[in-house]
Amino acid sequence: MSHARIWIDFTPLADDDEFVVGELTEELADDLREVGEVERVERPVTDPEAKGVAELALGVVTVLAGTDPGYVQALVDVVLAFLQRHTGRRVHLRVGDIELTIDRPTHGQTDELIATVRAAIERARP
């Protein structure tokens, strides 16, 4: 089965602080672990005193996803459930060179989203 790493991030709200965004990032990562292998994204620290240290980027995770229709459906379902719990946010998915923004899709748009994600995984496979 083909696999690709999908970058997933969400838009913070204006009144979110680092703690809130960190908690939401961990919640999203936990939810996605039901679907596949999840990693928090690290970003390098610019402080020269902190050699070899990286911190976790807030609001960004990756998941290793396959092309099986049920697998992609589960991934999209998890993202949509996250959006339903956190009104006003958008989720961004990046698979290879394909980027998608998800807000509150209709049923038809959800079907199209699943097909698009599956095709993007196929294209991005190593």
Short mmCIF file of C-alpha atoms in Angstrom, two decimals:
data_model
loop_
_atom_site.label_atom_id
_atom_site.label_comp_id
_atom_site.label_asym_id
_atom_site.label_seq_id
_atom_site.Cartn_x
_atom_site.Cartn_y
_atom_site.Cartn_z
CA MET A 1 0.00 0.00 0.00
CA SER A 2 1.22 3.53 -0.79
CA HIS A 3 1.95 5.90 2.06
CA ALA A 4 2.80 9.57 2.30
CA ARG A 5 3.44 11.99 5.14
CA ILE A 6 0.67 14.59 5.49
CA TRP A 7 1.36 17.90 7.24
CA ILE A 8 -1.64 19.07 9.23
CA ASP A 9 -1.97 22.40 10.99
CA PHE A 10 -4.82 24.57 12.21
CA THR A 11 -5.40 28.30 12.45
CA PRO A 12 -5.24 29.70 15.96
CA LEU A 13 -7.88 32.18 17.08
CA ALA A 14 -6.95 35.76 17.97
CA ASP A 15 -7.17 35.17 21.73
CA ASP A 16 -5.23 31.86 21.75
CA ASP A 17 -2.01 31.87 23.73
CA GLU A 18 0.83 29.35 23.40
CA PHE A 19 -0.67 27.12 26.09
CA VAL A 20 -4.04 26.85 24.29
CA VAL A 21 -2.41 26.20 20.91
CA GLY A 22 -0.12 23.60 22.50
CA GLU A 23 -3.06 21.82 24.12
CA LEU A 24 -5.03 21.83 20.86
CA THR A 25 -2.01 20.53 18.95
CA GLU A 26 -1.67 17.63 21.38
CA GLU A 27 -5.42 16.94 21.14
CA LEU A 28 -5.22 16.81 17.34
CA ALA A 29 -2.13 14.55 17.51
CA ASP A 30 -3.91 12.19 19.94
CA ASP A 31 -6.97 12.04 17.68
CA LEU A 32 -4.83 11.32 14.60
CA ARG A 33 -2.98 8.49 16.38
CA GLU A 34 -6.17 6.46 15.90
CA VAL A 35 -5.52 6.72 12.16
CA GLY A 36 -1.77 6.45 11.74
CA GLU A 37 1.73 7.25 12.86
CA VAL A 38 1.80 10.85 14.13
CA GLU A 39 4.77 13.11 14.76
CA ARG A 40 4.91 16.59 16.22
CA VAL A 41 6.92 18.92 14.00
CA GLU A 42 10.09 20.40 15.45
CA ARG A 43 11.48 23.78 14.53
CA PRO A 44 15.05 24.82 15.28
CA VAL A 45 15.63 27.24 18.13
CA THR A 46 17.42 30.39 17.02
CA ASP A 47 19.15 30.90 20.39
CA PRO A 48 22.90 30.17 19.86
CA GLU A 49 23.19 29.14 23.55
CA ALA A 50 20.78 26.23 22.96
CA LYS A 51 22.91 24.07 20.68
CA GLY A 52 21.21 20.96 19.36
CA VAL A 53 17.91 21.92 20.92
CA ALA A 54 14.66 22.14 18.99
CA GLU A 55 11.20 23.02 20.16
CA LEU A 56 7.90 21.67 18.95
CA ALA A 57 6.08 23.86 16.47
CA LEU A 58 2.67 24.78 17.80
CA GLY A 59 -0.33 23.78 15.74
CA VAL A 60 1.55 21.45 13.38
CA VAL A 61 1.62 17.64 13.23
CA THR A 62 2.33 15.09 10.54
CA VAL A 63 0.63 11.76 9.98
CA LEU A 64 1.76 8.85 7.81
CA ALA A 65 -1.27 8.03 5.69
CA GLY A 66 -2.13 5.30 3.21
CA THR A 67 -4.37 5.39 0.15
CA ASP A 68 -6.92 2.82 1.29
CA PRO A 69 -10.34 4.53 1.03
CA GLY A 70 -11.28 3.56 4.60
CA TYR A 71 -8.00 4.94 5.90
CA VAL A 72 -8.42 8.28 4.12
CA GLN A 73 -12.06 8.43 5.26
CA ALA A 74 -10.92 7.94 8.87
CA LEU A 75 -8.29 10.69 8.51
CA VAL A 76 -10.85 13.16 7.15
CA ASP A 77 -13.39 12.14 9.81
CA VAL A 78 -10.85 12.88 12.57
CA VAL A 79 -10.06 16.30 11.10
CA LEU A 80 -13.77 17.15 10.72
CA ALA A 81 -14.48 16.06 14.32
CA PHE A 82 -11.66 18.35 15.50
CA LEU A 83 -13.22 21.24 13.56
CA GLN A 84 -16.66 20.52 15.01
CA ARG A 85 -15.25 20.71 18.54
CA HIS A 86 -13.32 23.91 17.80
CA THR A 87 -15.59 26.26 15.90
CA GLY A 88 -13.99 29.08 13.94
CA ARG A 89 -10.78 27.24 13.10
CA ARG A 90 -9.57 25.95 9.77
CA VAL A 91 -7.34 22.97 9.19
CA HIS A 92 -4.68 22.95 6.48
CA LEU A 93 -3.44 19.69 4.95
CA ARG A 94 -0.32 19.44 2.80
CA VAL A 95 0.49 16.27 0.88
CA GLY A 96 3.52 16.75 -1.35
CA ASP A 97 2.78 19.84 -3.41
CA ILE A 98 -1.00 19.71 -2.80
CA GLU A 99 -2.40 22.00 -0.10
CA LEU A 100 -5.99 21.94 1.12
CA THR A 101 -7.86 24.15 3.58
CA ILE A 102 -10.81 22.62 5.40
CA ASP A 103 -13.45 24.66 7.16
CA ARG A 104 -16.99 23.25 7.33
CA PRO A 105 -17.43 21.15 4.19
CA THR A 106 -20.77 19.87 2.96
CA HIS A 107 -21.25 16.12 2.46
CA GLY A 108 -20.42 16.44 -1.24
CA GLN A 109 -17.33 18.51 -0.49
CA THR A 110 -16.23 15.91 2.05
CA ASP A 111 -16.43 13.17 -0.60
CA GLU A 112 -14.40 15.37 -2.95
CA LEU A 113 -11.89 16.07 -0.17
CA ILE A 114 -11.40 12.35 0.44
CA ALA A 115 -10.80 11.73 -3.27
CA THR A 116 -8.35 14.66 -3.44
CA VAL A 117 -6.38 13.52 -0.39
CA ARG A 118 -6.21 9.96 -1.71
CA ALA A 119 -4.96 11.15 -5.12
CA ALA A 120 -2.40 13.43 -3.44
CA ILE A 121 -1.06 10.53 -1.37
CA GLU A 122 -0.72 8.46 -4.53
CA ARG A 123 1.23 11.27 -6.23
CA ALA A 124 3.47 11.95 -3.22
CA ARG A 125 4.49 8.39 -2.47
CA PRO A 126 8.24 7.79 -2.44
#
